[in-house]
CSV table of C-alpha atoms in Angstrom, one decimal:
chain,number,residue,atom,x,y,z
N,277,UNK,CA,-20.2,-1.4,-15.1
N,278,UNK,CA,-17.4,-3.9,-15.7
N,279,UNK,CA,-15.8,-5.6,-12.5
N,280,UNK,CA,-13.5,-3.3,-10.6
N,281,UNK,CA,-9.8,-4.2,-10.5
N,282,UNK,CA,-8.6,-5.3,-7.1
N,283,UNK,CA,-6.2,-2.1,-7.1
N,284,UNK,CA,-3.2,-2.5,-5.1
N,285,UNK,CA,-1.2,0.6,-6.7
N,286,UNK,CA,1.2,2.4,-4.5
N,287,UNK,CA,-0.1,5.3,-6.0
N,288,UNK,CA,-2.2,6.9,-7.2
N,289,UNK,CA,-3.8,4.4,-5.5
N,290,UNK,CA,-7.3,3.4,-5.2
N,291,UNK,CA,-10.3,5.6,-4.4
N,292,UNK,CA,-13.3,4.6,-2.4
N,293,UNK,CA,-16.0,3.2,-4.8
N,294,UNK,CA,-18.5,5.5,-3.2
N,295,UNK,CA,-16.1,8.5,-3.6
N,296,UNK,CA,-15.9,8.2,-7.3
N,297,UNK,CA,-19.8,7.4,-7.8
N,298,UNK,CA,-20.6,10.7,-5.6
N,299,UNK,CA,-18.1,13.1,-8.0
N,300,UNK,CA,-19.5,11.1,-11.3
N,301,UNK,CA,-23.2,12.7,-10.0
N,302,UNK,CA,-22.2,16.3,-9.4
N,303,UNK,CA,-19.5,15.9,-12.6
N,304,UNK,CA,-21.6,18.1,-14.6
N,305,UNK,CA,-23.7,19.9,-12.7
N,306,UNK,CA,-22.2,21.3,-9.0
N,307,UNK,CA,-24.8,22.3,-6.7
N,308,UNK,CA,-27.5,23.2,-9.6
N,309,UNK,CA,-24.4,25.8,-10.7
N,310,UNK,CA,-24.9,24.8,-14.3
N,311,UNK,CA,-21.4,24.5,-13.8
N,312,UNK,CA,-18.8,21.9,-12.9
N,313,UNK,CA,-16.7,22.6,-9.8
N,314,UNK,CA,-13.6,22.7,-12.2
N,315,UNK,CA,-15.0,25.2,-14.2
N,316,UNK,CA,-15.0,27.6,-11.8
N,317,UNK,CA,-13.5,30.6,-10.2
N,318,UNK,CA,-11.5,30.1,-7.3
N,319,UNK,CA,-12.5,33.3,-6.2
N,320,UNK,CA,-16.1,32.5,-6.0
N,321,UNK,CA,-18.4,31.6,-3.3
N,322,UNK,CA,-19.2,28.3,-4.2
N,323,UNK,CA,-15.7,26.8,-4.8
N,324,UNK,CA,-14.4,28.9,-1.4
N,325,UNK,CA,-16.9,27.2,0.7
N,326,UNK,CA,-15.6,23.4,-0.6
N,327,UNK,CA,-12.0,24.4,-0.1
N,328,UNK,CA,-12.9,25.9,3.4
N,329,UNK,CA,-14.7,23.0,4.4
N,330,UNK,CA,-12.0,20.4,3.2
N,331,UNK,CA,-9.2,22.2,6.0
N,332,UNK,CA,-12.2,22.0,8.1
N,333,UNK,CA,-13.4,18.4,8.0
N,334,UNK,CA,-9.4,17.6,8.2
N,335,UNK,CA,-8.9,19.2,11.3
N,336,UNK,CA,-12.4,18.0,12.4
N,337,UNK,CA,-11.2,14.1,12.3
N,338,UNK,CA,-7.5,15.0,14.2
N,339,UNK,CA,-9.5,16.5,16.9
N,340,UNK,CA,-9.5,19.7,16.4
N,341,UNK,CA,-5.7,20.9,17.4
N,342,UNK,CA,-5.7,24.5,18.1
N,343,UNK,CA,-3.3,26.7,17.0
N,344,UNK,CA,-3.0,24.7,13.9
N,345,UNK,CA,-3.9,25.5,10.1
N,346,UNK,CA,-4.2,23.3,7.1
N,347,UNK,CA,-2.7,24.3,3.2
N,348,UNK,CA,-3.4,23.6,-0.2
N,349,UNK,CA,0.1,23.3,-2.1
N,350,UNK,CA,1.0,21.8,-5.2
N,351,UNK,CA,4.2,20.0,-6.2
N,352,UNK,CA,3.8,16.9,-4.3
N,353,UNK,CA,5.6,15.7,-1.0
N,354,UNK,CA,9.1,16.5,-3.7
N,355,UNK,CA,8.1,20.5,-3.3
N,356,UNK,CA,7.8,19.9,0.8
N,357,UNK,CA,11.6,18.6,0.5
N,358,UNK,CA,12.5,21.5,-0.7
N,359,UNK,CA,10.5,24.0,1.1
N,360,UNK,CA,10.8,23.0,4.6
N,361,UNK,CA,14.8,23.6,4.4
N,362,UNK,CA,14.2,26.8,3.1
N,363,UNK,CA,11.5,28.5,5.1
N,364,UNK,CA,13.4,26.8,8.5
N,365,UNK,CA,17.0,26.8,8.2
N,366,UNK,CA,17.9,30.1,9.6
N,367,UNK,CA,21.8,31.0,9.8
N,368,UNK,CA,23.5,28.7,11.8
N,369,UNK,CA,21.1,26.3,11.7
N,370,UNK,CA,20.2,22.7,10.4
N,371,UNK,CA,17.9,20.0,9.4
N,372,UNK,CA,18.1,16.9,11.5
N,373,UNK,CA,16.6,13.8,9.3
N,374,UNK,CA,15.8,10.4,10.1
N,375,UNK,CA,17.3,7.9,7.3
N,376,UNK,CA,14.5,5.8,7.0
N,377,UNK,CA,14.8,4.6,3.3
N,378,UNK,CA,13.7,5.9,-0.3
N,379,UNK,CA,12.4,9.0,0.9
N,380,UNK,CA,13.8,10.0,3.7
N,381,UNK,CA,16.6,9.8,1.8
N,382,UNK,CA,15.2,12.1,-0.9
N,383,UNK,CA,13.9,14.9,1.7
N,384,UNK,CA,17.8,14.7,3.5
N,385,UNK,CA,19.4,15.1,-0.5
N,386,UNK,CA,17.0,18.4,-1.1
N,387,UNK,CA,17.8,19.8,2.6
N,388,UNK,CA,21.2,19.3,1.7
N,389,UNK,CA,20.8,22.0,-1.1
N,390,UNK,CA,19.6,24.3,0.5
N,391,UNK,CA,21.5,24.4,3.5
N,392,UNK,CA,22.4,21.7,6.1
N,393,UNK,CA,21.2,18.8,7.0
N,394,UNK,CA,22.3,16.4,9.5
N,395,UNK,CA,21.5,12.3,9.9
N,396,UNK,CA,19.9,12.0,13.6
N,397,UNK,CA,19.6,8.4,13.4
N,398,UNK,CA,19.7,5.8,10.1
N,399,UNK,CA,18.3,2.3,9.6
N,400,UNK,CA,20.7,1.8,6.6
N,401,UNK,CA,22.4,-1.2,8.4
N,402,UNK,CA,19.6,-3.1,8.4
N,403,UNK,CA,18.9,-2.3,4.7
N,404,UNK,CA,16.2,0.0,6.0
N,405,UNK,CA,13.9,-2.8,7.1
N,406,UNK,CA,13.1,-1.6,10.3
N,407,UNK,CA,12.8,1.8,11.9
N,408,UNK,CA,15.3,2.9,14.2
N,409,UNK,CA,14.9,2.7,17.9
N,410,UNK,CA,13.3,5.8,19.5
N,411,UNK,CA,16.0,6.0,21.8
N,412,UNK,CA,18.8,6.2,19.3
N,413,UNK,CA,17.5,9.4,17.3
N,414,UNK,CA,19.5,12.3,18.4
N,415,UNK,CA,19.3,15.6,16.7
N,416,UNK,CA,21.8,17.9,16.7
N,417,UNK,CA,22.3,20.8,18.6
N,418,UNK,CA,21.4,23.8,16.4
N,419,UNK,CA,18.7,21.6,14.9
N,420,UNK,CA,15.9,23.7,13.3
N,421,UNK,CA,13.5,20.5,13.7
N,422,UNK,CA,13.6,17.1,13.5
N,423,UNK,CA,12.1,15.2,10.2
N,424,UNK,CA,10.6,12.0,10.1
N,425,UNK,CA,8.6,9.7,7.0
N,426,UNK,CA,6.3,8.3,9.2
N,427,UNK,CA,5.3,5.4,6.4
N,428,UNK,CA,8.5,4.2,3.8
N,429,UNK,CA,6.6,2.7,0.8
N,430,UNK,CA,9.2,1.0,-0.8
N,431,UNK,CA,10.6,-1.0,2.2
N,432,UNK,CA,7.1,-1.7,3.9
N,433,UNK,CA,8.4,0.3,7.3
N,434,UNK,CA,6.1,2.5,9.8
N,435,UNK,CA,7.0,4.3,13.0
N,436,UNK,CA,4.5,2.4,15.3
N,437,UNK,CA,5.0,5.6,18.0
N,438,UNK,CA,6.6,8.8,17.2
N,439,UNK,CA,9.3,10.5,18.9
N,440,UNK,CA,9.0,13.6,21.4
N,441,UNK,CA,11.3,16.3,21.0
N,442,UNK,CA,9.8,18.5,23.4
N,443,UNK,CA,10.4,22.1,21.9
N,444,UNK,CA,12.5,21.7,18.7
N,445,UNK,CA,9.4,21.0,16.1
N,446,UNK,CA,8.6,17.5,14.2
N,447,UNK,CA,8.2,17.6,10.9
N,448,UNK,CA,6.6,14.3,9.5
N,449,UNK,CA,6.4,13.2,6.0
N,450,UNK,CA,2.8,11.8,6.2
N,451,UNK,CA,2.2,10.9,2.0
N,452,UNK,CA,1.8,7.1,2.4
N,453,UNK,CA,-0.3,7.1,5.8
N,454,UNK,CA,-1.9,10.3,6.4
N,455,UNK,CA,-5.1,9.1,7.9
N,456,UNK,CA,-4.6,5.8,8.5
N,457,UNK,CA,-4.7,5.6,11.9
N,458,UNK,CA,-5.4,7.6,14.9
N,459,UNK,CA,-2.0,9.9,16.7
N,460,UNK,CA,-1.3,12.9,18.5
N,461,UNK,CA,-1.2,16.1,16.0
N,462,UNK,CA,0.2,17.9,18.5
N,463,UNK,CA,3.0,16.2,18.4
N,464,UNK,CA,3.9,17.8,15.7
N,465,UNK,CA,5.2,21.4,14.3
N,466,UNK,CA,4.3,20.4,10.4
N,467,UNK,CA,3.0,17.5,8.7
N,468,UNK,CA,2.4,17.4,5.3
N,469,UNK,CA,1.3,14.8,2.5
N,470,UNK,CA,0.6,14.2,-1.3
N,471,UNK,CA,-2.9,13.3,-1.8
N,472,UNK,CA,-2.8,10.5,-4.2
N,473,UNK,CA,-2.3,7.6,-1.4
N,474,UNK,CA,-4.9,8.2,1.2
N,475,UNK,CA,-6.6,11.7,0.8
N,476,UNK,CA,-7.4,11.8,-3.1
N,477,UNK,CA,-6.4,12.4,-6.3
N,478,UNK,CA,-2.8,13.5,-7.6
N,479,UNK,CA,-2.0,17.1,-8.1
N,480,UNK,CA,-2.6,18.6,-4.2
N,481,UNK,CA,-0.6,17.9,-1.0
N,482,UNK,CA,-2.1,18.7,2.1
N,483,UNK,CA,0.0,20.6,5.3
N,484,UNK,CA,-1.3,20.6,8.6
N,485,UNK,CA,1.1,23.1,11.1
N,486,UNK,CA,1.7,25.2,13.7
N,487,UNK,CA,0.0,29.1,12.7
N,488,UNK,CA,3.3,30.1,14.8
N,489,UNK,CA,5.7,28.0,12.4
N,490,UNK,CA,4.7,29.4,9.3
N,491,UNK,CA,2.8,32.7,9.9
N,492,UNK,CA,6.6,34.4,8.6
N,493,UNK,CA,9.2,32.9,6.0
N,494,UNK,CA,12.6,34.2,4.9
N,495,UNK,CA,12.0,36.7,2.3
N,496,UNK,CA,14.9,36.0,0.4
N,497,UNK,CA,12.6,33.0,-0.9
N,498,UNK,CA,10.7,32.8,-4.1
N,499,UNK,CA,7.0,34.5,-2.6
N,500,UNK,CA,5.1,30.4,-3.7
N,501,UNK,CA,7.9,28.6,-1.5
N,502,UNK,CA,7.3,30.5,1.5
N,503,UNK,CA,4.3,29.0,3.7
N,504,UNK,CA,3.4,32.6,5.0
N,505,UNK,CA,1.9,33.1,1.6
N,506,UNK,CA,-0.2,29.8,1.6
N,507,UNK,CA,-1.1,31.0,5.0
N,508,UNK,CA,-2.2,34.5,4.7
N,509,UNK,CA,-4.2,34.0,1.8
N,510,UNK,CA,-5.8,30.8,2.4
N,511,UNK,CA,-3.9,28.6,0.2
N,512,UNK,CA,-5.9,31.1,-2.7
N,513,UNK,CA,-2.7,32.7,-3.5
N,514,UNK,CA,-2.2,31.1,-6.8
N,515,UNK,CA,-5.2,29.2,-8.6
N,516,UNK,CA,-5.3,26.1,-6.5
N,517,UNK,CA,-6.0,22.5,-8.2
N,518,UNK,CA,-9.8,22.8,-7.3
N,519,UNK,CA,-10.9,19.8,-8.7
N,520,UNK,CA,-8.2,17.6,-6.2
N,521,UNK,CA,-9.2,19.5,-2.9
N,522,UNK,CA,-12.9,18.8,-3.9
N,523,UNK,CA,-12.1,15.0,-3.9
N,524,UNK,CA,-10.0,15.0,-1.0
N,525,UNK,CA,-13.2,17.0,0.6
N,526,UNK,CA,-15.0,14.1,-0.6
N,527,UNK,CA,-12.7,11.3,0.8
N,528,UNK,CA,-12.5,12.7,4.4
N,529,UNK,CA,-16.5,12.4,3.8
N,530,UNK,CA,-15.8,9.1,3.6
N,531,UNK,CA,-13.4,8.7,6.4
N,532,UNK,CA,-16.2,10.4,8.9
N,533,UNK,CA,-18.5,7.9,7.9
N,534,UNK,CA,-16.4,5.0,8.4
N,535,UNK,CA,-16.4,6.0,12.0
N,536,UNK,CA,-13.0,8.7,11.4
N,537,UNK,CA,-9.8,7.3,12.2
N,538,UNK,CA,-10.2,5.1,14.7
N,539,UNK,CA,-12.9,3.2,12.4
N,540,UNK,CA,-10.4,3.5,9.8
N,541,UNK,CA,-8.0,2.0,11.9
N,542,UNK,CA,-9.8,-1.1,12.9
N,543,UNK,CA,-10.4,-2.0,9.5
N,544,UNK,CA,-6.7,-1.4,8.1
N,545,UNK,CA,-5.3,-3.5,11.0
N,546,UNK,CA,-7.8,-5.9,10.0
N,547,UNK,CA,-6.3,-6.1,6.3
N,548,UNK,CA,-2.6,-5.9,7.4
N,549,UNK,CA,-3.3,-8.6,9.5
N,550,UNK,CA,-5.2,-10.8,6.9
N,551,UNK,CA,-2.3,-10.0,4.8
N,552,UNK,CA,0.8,-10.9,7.2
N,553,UNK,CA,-1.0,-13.9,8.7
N,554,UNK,CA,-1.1,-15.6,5.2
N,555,UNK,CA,2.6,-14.7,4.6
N,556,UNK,CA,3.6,-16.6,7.9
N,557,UNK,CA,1.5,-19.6,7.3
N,558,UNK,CA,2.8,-20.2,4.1
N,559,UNK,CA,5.8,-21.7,5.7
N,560,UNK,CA,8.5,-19.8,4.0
N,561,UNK,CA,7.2,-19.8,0.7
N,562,UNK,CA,6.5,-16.2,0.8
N,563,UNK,CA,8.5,-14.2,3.3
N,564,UNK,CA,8.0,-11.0,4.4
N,565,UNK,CA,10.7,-8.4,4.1
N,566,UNK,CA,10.3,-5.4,6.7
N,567,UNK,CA,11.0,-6.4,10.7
N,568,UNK,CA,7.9,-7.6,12.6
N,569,UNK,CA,8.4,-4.5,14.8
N,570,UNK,CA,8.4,-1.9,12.2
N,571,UNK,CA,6.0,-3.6,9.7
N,572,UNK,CA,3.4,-0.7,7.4
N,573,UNK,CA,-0.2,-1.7,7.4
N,574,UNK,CA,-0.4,0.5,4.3
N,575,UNK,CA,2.4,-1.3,2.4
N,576,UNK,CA,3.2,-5.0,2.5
N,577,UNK,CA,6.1,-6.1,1.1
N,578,UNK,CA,7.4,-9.7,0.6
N,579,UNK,CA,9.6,-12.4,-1.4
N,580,UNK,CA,9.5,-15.6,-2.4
N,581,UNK,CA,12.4,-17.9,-3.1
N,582,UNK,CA,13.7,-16.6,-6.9
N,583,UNK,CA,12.7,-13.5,-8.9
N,584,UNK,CA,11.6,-16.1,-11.6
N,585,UNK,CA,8.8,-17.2,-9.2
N,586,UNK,CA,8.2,-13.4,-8.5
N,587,UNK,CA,8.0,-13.0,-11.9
N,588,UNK,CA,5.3,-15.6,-12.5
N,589,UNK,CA,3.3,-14.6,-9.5
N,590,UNK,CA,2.8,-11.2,-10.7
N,591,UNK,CA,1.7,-12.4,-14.4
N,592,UNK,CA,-0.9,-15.1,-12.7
N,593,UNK,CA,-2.2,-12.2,-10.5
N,594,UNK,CA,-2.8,-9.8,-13.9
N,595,UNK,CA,-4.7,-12.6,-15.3
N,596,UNK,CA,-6.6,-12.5,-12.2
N,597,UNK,CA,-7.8,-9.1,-12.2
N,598,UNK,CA,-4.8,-7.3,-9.2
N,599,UNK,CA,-3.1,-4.4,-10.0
N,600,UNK,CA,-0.3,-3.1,-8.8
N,601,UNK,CA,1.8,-6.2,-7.2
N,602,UNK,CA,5.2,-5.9,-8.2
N,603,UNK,CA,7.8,-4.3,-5.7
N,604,UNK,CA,9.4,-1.0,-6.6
N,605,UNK,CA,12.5,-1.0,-9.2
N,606,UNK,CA,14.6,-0.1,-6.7
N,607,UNK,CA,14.2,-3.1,-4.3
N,608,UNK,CA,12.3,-5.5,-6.4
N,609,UNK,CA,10.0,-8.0,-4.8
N,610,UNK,CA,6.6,-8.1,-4.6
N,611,UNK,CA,4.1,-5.5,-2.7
N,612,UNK,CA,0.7,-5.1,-1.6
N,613,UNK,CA,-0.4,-1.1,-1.0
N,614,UNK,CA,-3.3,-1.6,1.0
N,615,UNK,CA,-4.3,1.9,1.9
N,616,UNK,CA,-7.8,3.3,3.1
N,617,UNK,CA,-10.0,2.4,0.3
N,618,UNK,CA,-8.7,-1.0,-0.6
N,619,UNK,CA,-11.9,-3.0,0.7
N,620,UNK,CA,-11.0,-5.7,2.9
N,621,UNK,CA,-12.6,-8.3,0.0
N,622,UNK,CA,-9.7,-7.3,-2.2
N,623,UNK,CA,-7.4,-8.4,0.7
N,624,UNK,CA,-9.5,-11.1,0.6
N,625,UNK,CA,-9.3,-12.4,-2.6
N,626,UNK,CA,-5.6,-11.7,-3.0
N,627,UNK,CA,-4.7,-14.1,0.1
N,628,UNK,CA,-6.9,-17.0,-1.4
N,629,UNK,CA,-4.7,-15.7,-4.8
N,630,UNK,CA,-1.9,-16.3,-3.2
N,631,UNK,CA,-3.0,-20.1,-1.3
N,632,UNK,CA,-3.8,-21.2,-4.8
N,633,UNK,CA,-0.6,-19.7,-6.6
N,634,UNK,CA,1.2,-21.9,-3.9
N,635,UNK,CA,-0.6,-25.2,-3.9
N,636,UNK,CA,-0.1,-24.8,-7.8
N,637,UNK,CA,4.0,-23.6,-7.6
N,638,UNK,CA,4.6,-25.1,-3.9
């Protein structure tokens, strides 16, 4: 096999090595079916029992939350912006957001057709480089529920503890960090996230919630936006994209056997911090962007002194075999995604990368 690419896309993003190896054996052949497991029914046994045992193993590493179900739904984290305002906003009700960045923005713009949405608490006067205080989020009144994105990709922010609001339900926007660390599910009324960072493939976004939350939606709804109809039939309603929920089965394999979350943890704290402590030693000649406080350890983002020398950096690293290193259009710069299956040598090699590309540019 030729050497793999030290994969640093924001995503899709990188798969663990062992993950990919596992689906190449059964690619062919599922369970002696004579079948692949894209080839079949949805309906049938086989496929029902992966699917099953995907929402299981996911509630299995939060700890087994009661009351709580997980969906299948496609469309990415861009369909949840969309269907949370619609299956929640009741009359006289609206969606209180946190403005975050990138996409908190995007969820607030989608709420915002469909009904109403309100702006709890913003970060936009720090260019989004930090999270707002805990303190200083305040939902409205006749708030339906309180919406979060616990991880902004783009800026390199991350709630580092999550707000309590008591009753009124918190939704997070999990995408980028879904299983990254350990926290407290029940915290929360819905959580849901694309795959393609941390839980597999493109083309399936998980949602963990509250049965009570979604067991009825408005039926003045189209019948695949409401989240009864994902509930009550098992996220079977419509063919579901088998092939991702089978990976993402196989990826929270993967996460068990790196001791679940808390295993997880360690080691992405141990990259982050690998990461950050190079940027501060370099004594200015990289600089990282988000506020020490509200730093991502799935998304590290940094400058150096002129977008020529950005430039340069990110065509040395290509030659060197990383992918992915060049900050979003939006905001420019330079970023390392460093989720789950990044292996810590990659972090490795990109900091002595990044000692040599100084010595050579300092």
């Amino acid at each position: 096999m030729s050497k793999r690419a030290y994969n640093f896309n924001a995503g899709p993003a990188a798969l663990p090595l062992e993950v990919l190896e596992r689906a190449q054996a059964e690619f062919v052949d599922f369970r002696e079916t004579g079948m692949s497991i894209m080839e079949m029914s949805h309906r049938g046994a086989v496929y029902e029992s992966v699917h099953n045992e995907a929402q299981e193993r996911l509630l299995s590493l939060l700890g087994k939350p009661a009351g709580y179900k997980v969906l299948f739904i496609q469309g990415g984290a861009s369909t949840q912006f969309a269907m949370i305002p619609l299956n929640f906003l009741s009359e006289g009700k609206v969606g209180s957001y946190v403005k975050t960045g990138s996409w908190a923005d995007k969820a607030i713009k989608e709420a915002k057709i469909a009904g109403e949405a309100h702006v709890a608490a913003t970060s936009e006067d720090k260019k989004f480089l930090a999270i707002p205080e805990l303190g200083s989020i305040k939902p409205a009144d006749n708030a339906a529920y309180l919406h979060i994105t616990s991880n902004e990709t783009i800026e390199g922010t991350q709630y580092q503890e999550f707000p309590d609001t008591g009753s009124l339900p918190l939704i997070a926007d999990m995408s980028s960090d879904i299983l990254s660390r350990s926290f407290d599910v029940s915290k929360f009324g819905l959580i849901y996230a694309g795959a393609q960072k941390n839980l597999g493939p493109s083309g399936v976004t998980v949602v963990i919630a509250k049965e009570e939350l979604i067991a009825e939606s408005p039926s003045n709804i189209p019948t695949i936006l409401r989240y009864s109809t994902h509930y009550k039939n098992n996220s079977l309603y419509n063919t579901p994209p088998s092939y991702s929920i089978y990976m993402v089965n196989q990826v929270l394999k993967w996460i068990e056997e790196q001791g679940g979350l808390a295993g997880v943890e360690a080691k992405n704290r141990d990259k982050a911090g690998l990461l950050y402590d190079t940027i501060a030693a370099s004594g200015g000649f990289y600089r990282g962007v988000a506020e020490q406080g509200s730093r991502s350890i799935m998304n590290v983002t940094f400058r150096m002194e002129s977008e020529e020398l950005e430039k340069k950096f990110v065509k040395a690293s290509e030659q060197e075999g990383f992918v992915g290193l060049k900050g979003h259009r939006s905001v420019g710069g330079l970023r390392a995604s460093i989720y789950n299956a990044v292996p810590y040598e990659s972090i490795k090699a990109l900091t002595e990368f990044m000692n040599h590309f100084q010595k050579t540019q300092g």
